[in-house]
Amino acid sequence: MTDIDTSPIPERKRGSGVKMVYDLLRDEILDLVLLPGSPIDEVQLAERFKMSRTPIREALVRLAGEGLIDTLPNRSTMVANIDFLNMHTFFDALVLMYRVTTKLAAQYHRPKDLKVIRAHQVEFAAAVQAQDALAMISTNAALHSAIAEAGRNTYFTGLFNRLLDEGRRMLRLYYQSYDDRLPQRFVEEHDDIIAVIANRDIEEADRLAKLHAEQIVYQIQKLFAREDRLDMAL
Amino acid sequence: MTDIDTSPIPERKRGSGVKMVYDLLRDEILDLVLLPGSPIDEVQLAERFKMSRTPIREALVRLAGEGLIDTLPNRSTMVANIDFLNMHTFFDALVLMYRVTTKLAAQYHRPKDLKVIRAHQVEFAAAVQAQDALAMISTNAALHSAIAEAGRNTYFTGLFNRLLDEGRRMLRLYYQSYDDRLPQRFVEEHDDIIAVIANRDIEEADRLAKLHAEQIVYQIQKLFAREDRLDMAL
DNA sequence: TGTATACTATTTGTCGACAAGAATTTTTGG
DNA sequence: CCAAAAATTCTTGTCGACAAATAGTATACA
């Protein structure tokens, strides 16, 4: 008697395939499992997910739309590179979105939003406590994304989430070593920001968000500068 | 001798089909040739463009990514509706992008950018002179898009262009009659804005852009209010 | 007559295959 | 031995067809 392929879960629901591939590839790109510049092979993915190339390609088109992969016509497609030369444009956009989303959250949030926001803040504090740099990045992003949601402007949340994703990718490059940690100060700043949102103090929300964002940008730049020096030493 | 199908241009270059369908559908949606809510039939499009459904679907996925069409899983796909209820979020985003892109243009523009910007302004002035409302909309969008390009921040230009597209769609709804015209004042405001950009006066660029944007928003809201009254009269 | 069920039809999601371009290797000519 | 041309391999873009899901229609039953 020969072995019969008793595939555990060969049945996929119609239409779920694209989303599964999209989500997984997206995570792998943002977590740097797939490094920037590495090629993406449709056939390989088709084999890996046990499906035809058609849904794979649809997922890739979506990712290309978000700028996570680059597609050269009739040629290879690869994970988008990180543009370190124009980093300041990223920081400009990030700071502005921090400010405007926090401001709008102070203006339009509902009681239920605060519960969600505070839950994320608890997780962020725990990550800082545990000195888990990677967890800090993701919980910080989740917290600010929740604040943006409370502002209820899809145009801003859309751009902001995109920026947070891109930031997650950049920081992964530098936090590989796990030996860095964001200062406790950020936890307190978050608490202050949440407080002014709850108080609906719009001007103060803008001011604190600006300071907070600039602190984070400064922190990142300091990190990059240190790495640059290490690179030069080699 | 029977008629032979001497199709004029049956040959399409490999890979050009998707872009062609995407561009054309995009224009038709933004120009309201395809009205919001109207269904999109893949098979019909495939026949119309004389190609298989695969490239059609790829174009549709891209359009969905930009929010121009809505896709219900396993069901119909249709042109995205315009969200009149949350119009203020659109205006918020539009005003902010007007400001920040103008500001960055004052900061980072190069001589060549000004030439392009001024050319667009000439076209806008001509449209106002000709009292061609539709041309005013598109030339105004082109002008501000060019200003944004001079600011050299892809995150902002991306969101801004998206907003301008959405605005183009909204205004088409109200400018069908061709009997409206933007005031000459906007031409002068544009001239002032271009002047401060050329002078690299960042603060003044922000101030003028804010005033200009709020004027435009006010104009649009006035237009909508009038239409609402007409609707109610029916 | 109204409602629930079965059937049909339309539309979408997926598949395997083929063909066009580009990259790579092999062959040919100097 | 090297360079240009030819052949091959490999990947992508497109196609026609099939199958699943849903909508619409007809039928059966109370």
XYZ file of N, CA and C in Angstrom, chain A:
702
model
N 0.828 -1.208 0.000
C 0.000 0.000 0.000
C 0.864 1.260 0.000
N 0.612 2.123 -0.946
C 1.454 3.318 -1.048
C 0.892 4.456 -0.236
N 1.767 5.382 0.039
C 1.313 6.559 0.780
C 0.341 7.374 -0.059
N -0.732 7.714 0.556
C -1.713 8.550 -0.129
C -1.646 9.958 0.429
N -1.712 10.891 -0.460
C -1.604 12.287 -0.030
C -2.870 12.705 0.709
N -2.826 12.581 2.022
C -3.965 13.021 2.836
C -3.746 14.461 3.244
N -3.704 15.344 2.234
C -3.436 16.761 2.483
C -4.375 17.292 3.552
N -3.819 17.896 4.572
C -4.611 18.336 5.722
C -5.704 19.322 5.320
N -5.304 20.396 4.657
C -6.270 21.433 4.299
C -6.046 21.845 2.850
N -6.378 20.942 1.942
C -6.163 21.291 0.541
C -7.288 22.179 0.015
N -8.372 22.235 0.755
C -9.530 22.995 0.288
C -9.437 24.435 0.754
N -9.437 25.291 -0.203
C -9.449 26.715 0.103
C -10.752 27.271 -0.405
N -11.296 28.156 0.347
C -12.540 28.765 -0.120
C -12.270 29.674 -1.320
N -13.211 29.644 -2.217
C -13.119 30.435 -3.441
C -12.957 31.912 -3.105
N -11.873 32.517 -3.566
C -11.677 33.943 -3.366
C -10.800 34.269 -2.172
N -10.542 33.281 -1.326
C -9.724 33.547 -0.136
C -8.239 33.491 -0.469
N -7.931 32.858 -1.592
C -6.535 32.659 -1.937
C -5.764 33.951 -2.113
N -6.353 34.882 -2.851
C -5.667 36.139 -3.134
C -5.336 36.864 -1.847
N -6.315 36.971 -0.985
C -6.096 37.696 0.270
C -5.024 37.032 1.115
N -5.038 35.698 1.140
C -4.033 34.972 1.914
C -2.629 35.275 1.393
N -2.451 35.169 0.096
C -1.149 35.449 -0.504
C -0.752 36.896 -0.265
N -1.703 37.791 -0.486
C -1.432 39.212 -0.287
C -0.981 39.493 1.138
N -1.745 39.011 2.108
C -1.415 39.271 3.511
C -0.046 38.707 3.877
N 0.196 37.473 3.451
C 1.445 36.831 3.837
C 2.654 37.523 3.194
N 2.560 37.793 1.904
C 3.665 38.469 1.228
C 3.907 39.837 1.842
N 2.829 40.529 2.131
C 2.924 41.847 2.744
C 3.685 41.785 4.067
N 3.293 40.824 4.900
C 3.981 40.669 6.183
C 5.455 40.333 5.977
N 5.701 39.429 5.035
C 7.088 39.018 4.823
C 7.936 40.168 4.310
N 7.318 41.041 3.511
C 8.069 42.203 3.022
C 8.322 43.183 4.162
N 7.289 43.461 4.949
C 7.430 44.446 6.026
C 8.336 43.932 7.144
N 8.365 42.627 7.336
C 9.226 42.056 8.373
C 10.621 41.736 7.853
N 10.865 42.112 6.604
C 12.173 41.884 5.989
C 12.541 40.417 5.874
N 11.546 39.538 5.942
C 11.810 38.145 5.584
C 12.199 38.114 4.113
N 11.501 38.931 3.329
C 11.915 39.187 1.944
C 12.652 40.519 1.919
N 13.928 40.478 1.660
C 14.741 41.688 1.701
C 14.483 42.581 0.494
N 14.632 43.889 0.671
C 14.486 44.822 -0.443
C 15.407 44.439 -1.591
N 14.857 44.413 -2.803
C 15.653 44.069 -3.967
C 15.628 42.601 -4.328
N 15.164 41.756 -3.418
C 15.139 40.321 -3.723
C 14.036 40.024 -4.725
N 14.328 39.127 -5.655
C 13.368 38.845 -6.727
C 12.175 38.034 -6.226
N 11.062 38.207 -6.924
C 9.840 37.478 -6.595
C 9.465 36.622 -7.795
N 9.398 35.333 -7.567
C 9.110 34.400 -8.655
C 7.671 33.911 -8.551
N 6.905 34.219 -9.592
C 5.495 33.838 -9.600
C 5.317 32.326 -9.534
N 6.079 31.619 -10.324
C 5.937 30.166 -10.378
C 6.240 29.547 -9.021
N 7.293 30.026 -8.419
C 7.679 29.522 -7.103
C 6.559 29.740 -6.091
N 5.992 30.942 -6.103
C 4.897 31.242 -5.202
C 3.688 30.357 -5.497
N 3.432 30.132 -6.776
C 2.296 29.287 -7.156
C 2.462 27.891 -6.568
N 3.670 27.363 -6.644
C 3.924 26.036 -6.079
C 3.777 26.061 -4.564
N 4.334 27.107 -3.966
C 4.328 27.204 -2.510
C 2.899 27.248 -1.961
N 2.034 27.975 -2.637
C 0.661 28.117 -2.136
C -0.292 27.132 -2.799
N 0.251 26.272 -3.647
C -0.558 25.252 -4.294
C -1.742 25.867 -5.036
N -1.463 26.897 -5.796
C -2.515 27.462 -6.630
C -1.919 27.960 -7.937
N -2.783 28.360 -8.838
C -2.299 28.791 -10.155
C -1.652 30.172 -10.062
N -1.060 30.602 -11.145
C -0.372 31.892 -11.134
C -1.346 33.061 -11.131
N -2.545 32.854 -11.580
C -3.498 33.961 -11.696
C -3.747 34.683 -10.373
N -4.166 33.978 -9.314
C -4.370 34.711 -8.047
C -3.068 35.286 -7.485
N -1.951 34.601 -7.735
C -0.663 35.146 -7.298
C -0.425 36.505 -7.940
N -0.637 36.552 -9.239
C -0.413 37.804 -9.957
C -1.332 38.909 -9.468
N -2.554 38.556 -9.134
C -3.472 39.569 -8.617
C -2.958 40.153 -7.302
N -2.452 39.284 -6.441
C -1.880 39.771 -5.185
C -0.684 40.678 -5.454
N 0.130 40.306 -6.429
C 1.313 41.109 -6.754
C 0.913 42.479 -7.300
N -0.134 42.512 -8.106
C -0.600 43.793 -8.632
C -1.017 44.716 -7.488
N -1.690 44.131 -6.505
C -2.096 44.938 -5.346
C -0.892 45.479 -4.591
N 0.080 44.608 -4.356
C 1.278 45.033 -3.640
C 2.022 46.111 -4.418
N 2.039 45.972 -5.734
C 2.691 46.989 -6.565
C 1.962 48.317 -6.427
N 0.642 48.252 -6.314
C -0.144 49.469 -6.143
C 0.197 50.208 -4.873
N 0.599 49.475 -3.860
C 0.978 50.096 -2.592
C 2.465 50.415 -2.554
N 3.148 50.150 -3.643
C 4.565 50.484 -3.700
C 5.460 49.541 -2.928
N 4.952 48.364 -2.571
C 5.783 47.430 -1.818
C 6.641 46.559 -2.721
N 6.271 46.430 -3.974
C 7.115 45.727 -4.937
C 7.206 46.550 -6.216
N 8.292 46.354 -6.938
C 8.481 47.042 -8.213
C 8.415 46.027 -9.340
N 7.713 46.387 -10.393
C 7.532 45.467 -11.500
C 8.122 46.061 -12.768
N 9.145 45.420 -13.313
C 9.679 45.833 -14.604
C 8.940 45.063 -15.685
N 8.357 45.784 -16.663
C 7.543 45.128 -17.693
C 8.318 44.038 -18.417
N 7.674 42.910 -18.580
C 8.270 41.772 -19.280
C 9.538 41.247 -18.614
N 9.819 41.806 -17.451
C 11.017 41.354 -16.750
C 10.698 40.996 -15.314
N 11.698 40.911 -14.522
C 11.502 40.426 -13.164
C 10.735 41.436 -12.318
N 10.147 40.932 -11.267
C 9.504 41.777 -10.268
C 10.204 41.526 -8.941
N 10.433 42.593 -8.171
C 11.217 42.426 -6.954
C 10.706 43.309 -5.819
N 11.117 42.987 -4.630
C 10.712 43.753 -3.453
C 11.267 45.170 -3.564
N 10.423 46.162 -3.338
C 10.815 47.558 -3.501
C 11.975 47.909 -2.571
N 12.868 48.699 -3.100
C 13.996 49.156 -2.280
C 13.571 50.292 -1.367
N 14.330 50.482 -0.331
C 14.069 51.586 0.578
C 14.901 52.776 0.131
N 14.229 53.910 -0.038
C 14.884 55.090 -0.597
C 15.526 55.917 0.515
N 16.777 55.607 0.792
C 17.446 56.307 1.886
C 17.858 57.732 1.502
N 17.966 57.966 0.206
C 18.390 59.303 -0.233
C 17.325 60.360 0.078
N 16.066 59.986 -0.121
C 14.992 60.953 0.120
C 14.295 60.704 1.446
N 15.058 60.310 2.410
C 14.492 59.979 3.710
C 13.767 61.170 4.331
N 14.278 62.366 4.082
C 13.673 63.533 4.726
C 12.229 63.742 4.274
N 11.912 63.341 3.023
C 10.519 63.449 2.600
C 9.640 62.518 3.435
N 10.195 61.368 3.757
C 9.465 60.439 4.615
C 9.220 61.057 5.989
N 10.262 61.657 6.541
C 10.114 62.254 7.869
C 9.135 63.420 7.854
N 9.223 64.240 6.820
C 8.275 65.351 6.688
C 6.837 64.848 6.732
N 6.579 63.845 5.907
C 5.214 63.313 5.828
C 4.805 62.675 7.155
N 5.737 61.952 7.757
C 5.418 61.265 9.009
C 5.054 62.260 10.107
N 5.854 63.299 10.257
C 5.584 64.286 11.306
C 4.225 64.951 11.079
N 3.974 65.333 9.833
C 2.705 66.001 9.537
C 1.517 65.092 9.832
N 1.634 63.826 9.482
C 0.525 62.904 9.722
C 0.345 62.624 11.214
N 1.445 62.522 11.938
C 1.346 62.413 13.395
C 0.500 63.564 13.935
N 0.847 64.770 13.487
C 0.174 65.960 14.001
C -1.299 65.982 13.638
N -1.581 65.838 12.354
C -2.955 66.042 11.910
C -3.885 64.936 12.421
N -3.388 63.706 12.471
C -4.264 62.633 12.950
C -4.537 62.777 14.448
N -3.536 63.185 15.201
C -3.742 63.383 16.643
C -4.739 64.520 16.880
N -4.559 65.573 16.104
C -5.453 66.717 16.211
C -6.901 66.311 15.925
N -7.085 65.583 14.841
C -8.447 65.165 14.474
C -9.018 64.185 15.489
N -8.141 63.380 16.082
C -8.617 62.448 17.105
C -9.175 63.229 18.291
N -8.466 64.304 18.669
C -8.962 65.141 19.766
C -10.322 65.732 19.416
N -10.518 65.982 18.134
C -11.745 66.636 17.701
C -12.914 65.669 17.561
N -12.662 64.509 16.987
C -13.780 63.653 16.585
C -13.894 62.324 17.315
N -13.001 62.033 18.260
C -13.029 60.702 18.873
C -14.323 60.476 19.658
N -14.670 59.181 19.776
C -15.831 58.777 20.584
C -15.312 57.931 21.735
N -16.119 57.801 22.784
C -15.664 57.077 23.985
C -15.026 55.728 23.656
N -15.639 55.005 22.740
C -15.146 53.671 22.410
C -13.716 53.715 21.852
N -13.401 54.768 21.124
C -12.061 54.893 20.547
C -10.999 54.928 21.634
N -11.283 55.650 22.714
C -10.300 55.794 23.786
C -9.959 54.447 24.406
N -10.953 53.597 24.536
C -10.693 52.268 25.090
C -9.674 51.523 24.226
N -9.903 51.553 22.927
C -8.993 50.876 21.993
C -7.597 51.480 22.087
N -7.542 52.809 22.080
C -6.254 53.499 22.130
C -5.490 53.133 23.398
N -6.180 53.151 24.518
C -5.521 52.858 25.800
C -5.032 51.420 25.856
N -5.789 50.526 25.232
C -5.356 49.119 25.196
C -4.033 49.000 24.443
N -3.931 49.716 23.343
C -2.673 49.688 22.586
C -1.532 50.295 23.388
N -1.835 51.342 24.129
C -0.802 51.977 24.942
C -0.277 51.013 26.008
N -1.164 50.206 26.578
C -0.744 49.205 27.566
C 0.248 48.235 26.928
N -0.076 47.826 25.706
C 0.821 46.894 25.021
C 2.166 47.534 24.706
N 2.111 48.822 24.332
C 3.364 49.516 24.035
C 4.233 49.608 25.289
N 3.602 49.964 26.398
C 4.347 50.072 27.660
C 4.977 48.734 28.015
N 4.236 47.658 27.780
C 4.767 46.328 28.087
C 5.980 46.018 27.216
N 5.912 46.429 25.951
C 7.035 46.175 25.039
C 8.271 46.943 25.485
N 8.055 48.183 25.937
C 9.182 48.984 26.430
C 9.765 48.330 27.670
N 8.867 47.900 28.558
C 9.291 47.243 29.792
C 10.141 46.012 29.476
N 9.684 45.245 28.477
C 10.379 44.005 28.132
C 11.616 44.273 27.277
N 11.826 45.539 26.922
C 12.954 45.919 26.062
C 12.951 45.141 24.754
N 11.755 44.894 24.236
C 11.604 44.188 22.966
C 11.436 45.228 21.860
N 12.546 45.536 21.199
C 12.551 46.640 20.235
C 11.541 46.425 19.109
N 11.490 45.201 18.591
C 10.580 44.918 17.493
C 9.122 45.093 17.918
N 8.820 44.660 19.126
C 7.457 44.821 19.635
C 7.133 46.292 19.846
N 8.131 47.074 20.263
C 7.915 48.513 20.426
C 7.488 49.133 19.108
N 8.174 48.770 18.049
C 7.860 49.335 16.736
C 6.418 49.036 16.355
N 6.037 47.774 16.478
C 4.709 47.400 15.991
C 3.609 47.932 16.903
N 3.833 47.905 18.218
C 2.790 48.416 19.110
C 2.671 49.930 19.007
N 3.790 50.591 18.806
C 3.739 52.044 18.604
C 2.950 52.382 17.348
N 3.210 51.615 16.277
C 2.470 51.840 15.029
C 0.987 51.581 15.242
N 0.667 50.503 15.955
C -0.741 50.162 16.188
C -1.429 51.247 17.001
N -0.729 51.772 17.985
C -1.303 52.836 18.815
C -1.637 54.070 17.984
N -0.674 54.525 17.216
C -0.905 55.739 16.441
C -1.912 55.509 15.316
N -1.942 54.297 14.802
C -2.947 53.976 13.798
C -4.346 54.054 14.413
N -4.460 53.591 15.653
C -5.751 53.655 16.349
C -6.159 55.104 16.597
N -5.186 55.934 16.970
C -5.470 57.359 17.155
C -5.970 57.963 15.848
N -5.296 57.605 14.758
C -5.709 58.127 13.457
C -7.132 57.689 13.122
N -7.452 56.437 13.419
C -8.803 55.935 13.153
C -9.846 56.787 13.874
N -9.503 57.185 15.090
C -10.438 57.996 15.877
C -10.664 59.362 15.231
N -9.714 59.786 14.385
C -9.856 61.062 13.698
C -10.811 60.994 12.525
N -11.049 59.755 12.061
C -12.079 59.507 11.043
C -11.882 60.290 9.751
N -10.681 60.297 9.253
C -10.436 60.855 7.923
C -9.662 59.797 7.133
N -10.367 59.133 6.230
C -9.768 57.995 5.535
C -8.574 58.408 4.681
N -8.571 59.638 4.173
C -7.436 60.073 3.371
C -6.177 60.102 4.220
N -6.297 60.641 5.424
C -5.138 60.720 6.317
C -4.745 59.349 6.861
N -5.724 58.563 7.270
C -5.388 57.241 7.806
C -4.716 56.390 6.737
N -5.174 56.538 5.502
C -4.561 55.779 4.419
C -3.093 56.102 4.260
N -2.790 57.377 4.133
C -1.387 57.769 3.982
C -0.580 57.426 5.224
N -1.167 57.651 6.379
C -0.448 57.420 7.628
C -0.078 55.947 7.792
N -1.033 55.070 7.537
C -0.739 53.645 7.653
C 0.356 53.225 6.690
N 0.328 53.822 5.516
C 1.378 53.522 4.547
C 2.736 53.959 5.081
N 2.771 55.138 5.675
C 4.025 55.631 6.242
C 4.494 54.751 7.395
N 3.558 54.322 8.215
C 3.937 53.470 9.344
C 4.496 52.139 8.848
N 3.899 51.604 7.784
C 4.427 50.376 7.194
C 5.858 50.583 6.717
N 6.044 51.655 5.958
C 7.374 51.934 5.428
C 8.369 52.112 6.578
N 7.945 52.774 7.637
C 8.806 52.963 8.797
C 9.157 51.649 9.469
N 8.161 50.786 9.557
C 8.394 49.471 10.139
C 9.493 48.742 9.373
N 9.456 48.867 8.068
C 10.449 48.212 7.226
C 11.842 48.816 7.444
N 11.899 50.137 7.505
C 13.195 50.787 7.712
C 13.790 50.414 9.061
N 12.946 50.439 10.082
C 13.476 50.199 11.422
C 13.921 48.762 11.614
N 13.247 47.845 10.936
C 13.661 46.441 11.028
C 15.125 46.287 10.607
N 15.495 47.124 9.653
C 16.875 47.053 9.172
C 17.867 47.344 10.289
N 17.441 48.190 11.202
C 18.401 48.671 12.208
C 18.216 48.046 13.582
N 17.073 47.414 13.765
C 16.818 46.819 15.067
C 17.025 45.313 15.050
N 17.810 44.835 14.090
C 18.058 43.401 14.000
C 18.722 42.893 15.274
N 19.512 43.767 15.880
C 20.367 43.306 16.968
C 19.646 43.208 18.314
N 18.447 43.781 18.385
C 17.652 43.668 19.601
C 18.249 44.383 20.804
N 19.371 45.074 20.625
C 20.018 45.639 21.802
C 19.681 47.118 21.993
N 18.765 47.601 21.191
C 18.364 48.995 21.351
C 17.001 49.064 22.017
N 16.738 50.173 22.627
C 15.417 50.319 23.230
C 15.023 51.782 23.229
N 13.751 51.985 23.001
C 13.227 53.335 23.062
C 13.141 53.748 24.526
N 13.375 55.006 24.813
C 13.358 55.442 26.216
C 11.942 55.414 26.799
N 11.930 55.270 28.091
C 10.675 55.286 28.857
C 9.882 56.548 28.571
N 10.612 57.576 28.215
C 10.007 58.869 27.937
C 8.848 58.791 26.934
N 9.002 57.888 25.942
C 7.955 57.776 24.919
C 6.635 57.291 25.522
N 6.737 56.441 26.521
C 5.522 55.960 27.175
C 4.782 57.129 27.823
N 5.554 57.984 28.484
C 4.934 59.137 29.136
C 4.333 60.102 28.117
N 5.068 60.281 27.014
C 4.532 61.165 25.971
C 3.218 60.635 25.425
N 3.151 59.321 25.253
C 1.898 58.720 24.801
C 0.775 59.001 25.788
N 1.076 58.826 27.069
C 0.064 59.091 28.092
C -0.438 60.521 27.996
N 0.489 61.451 27.827
C 0.100 62.861 27.721
C -0.793 63.094 26.504
N -0.396 62.497 25.390
C -1.165 62.680 24.164
C -2.579 62.133 24.325
N -2.670 60.938 24.902
C -3.994 60.345 25.109
C -4.839 61.237 26.016
N -4.193 61.840 27.004
C -4.929 62.711 27.936
C -5.514 63.926 27.217
N -4.719 64.567 26.363
C -5.231 65.765 25.682
C -6.285 65.404 24.637
N -6.158 64.212 24.069
C -7.216 63.762 23.158
C -8.522 63.625 23.934
N -8.432 62.975 25.090
C -9.634 62.786 25.919
C -10.232 64.127 26.314
N -9.373 65.115 26.552
C -9.839 66.456 26.940
C -10.311 67.285 25.745
N -10.146 66.749 24.574
C -10.514 67.443 23.327
C -9.791 68.786 23.196
N -8.566 68.821 23.680
C -7.749 70.033 23.575
C -6.972 69.974 22.251
N -7.554 70.546 21.205
C -7.031 70.371 19.859
C -5.649 70.999 19.688
N -5.494 72.229 20.160
C -4.209 72.913 19.991
C -3.084 72.171 20.705
N -3.367 71.756 21.919
C -2.354 71.048 22.705
C -2.051 69.681 22.085
N -3.065 69.058 21.522
C -2.842 67.774 20.832
C -1.844 67.961 19.693
N -2.023 69.028 18.945
C -1.116 69.317 17.839
C 0.304 69.546 18.347
N 0.409 70.312 19.407
C 1.728 70.650 19.945
C 2.453 69.394 20.446
N 1.747 68.585 21.241
C 2.381 67.381 21.778
C 2.729 66.386 20.671
N 1.830 66.247 19.710
C 2.091 65.305 18.611
C 3.329 65.731 17.837
N 3.468 67.040 17.630
C 4.627 67.550 16.914
C 5.911 67.227 17.673
N 5.918 67.521 18.961
C 7.101 67.222 19.768
C 7.418 65.733 19.751
N 6.378 64.943 19.932
C 6.549 63.492 19.978
C 7.113 62.969 18.656
N 6.523 63.424 17.556
C 6.980 62.962 16.248
C 8.432 63.358 16.016
N 8.758 64.584 16.392
C 10.134 65.041 16.171
C 11.114 64.258 17.034
N 10.698 63.896 18.228
C 11.529 63.044 19.073
C 11.819 61.715 18.387
N 10.766 61.128 17.839
C 10.919 59.827 17.193
C 11.835 59.944 15.977
N 11.602 60.987 15.177
C 12.453 61.191 14.000
C 13.906 61.367 14.442
N 14.102 62.147 15.483
C 15.457 62.376 15.998
C 16.097 61.058 16.416
N 15.311 60.249 17.094
C 15.790 58.949 17.560
C 16.232 58.068 16.382
N 15.382 58.062 15.357
C 15.690 57.244 14.185
C 16.950 57.757 13.494
N 17.029 59.076 13.337
C 18.189 59.651 12.657
C 19.472 59.361 13.429
N 19.375 59.413 14.753
C 20.541 59.122 15.584
C 20.990 57.684 15.334
N 20.006 56.804 15.273
C 20.275 55.393 15.033
C 20.955 55.196 13.683
N 20.412 55.868 12.661
C 20.975 55.725 11.323
C 22.392 56.284 11.270
N 22.603 57.435 11.913
C 23.920 58.050 11.893
C 24.952 57.110 12.517
N 24.569 56.450 13.588
C 25.490 55.528 14.250
C 25.844 54.374 13.317
N 24.827 53.846 12.655
C 25.054 52.749 11.710
C 25.948 53.195 10.560
N 25.712 54.434 10.102
C 26.526 54.944 9.018
C 27.994 54.964 9.424
N 28.252 55.382 10.647
C 29.622 55.412 11.115
C 30.212 54.013 11.149
N 29.393 53.051 11.563
C 29.853 51.666 11.567
C 30.177 51.211 10.152
N 29.301 51.593 9.199
C 29.535 51.209 7.817
C 30.863 51.763 7.323
N 31.103 53.023 7.682
C 32.322 53.657 7.203
C 33.564 53.029 7.812
N 33.403 52.506 9.001
C 34.545 51.907 9.681
C 34.987 50.616 8.994
N 34.087 50.028 8.228
C 34.423 48.737 7.592
C 35.318 48.929 6.377
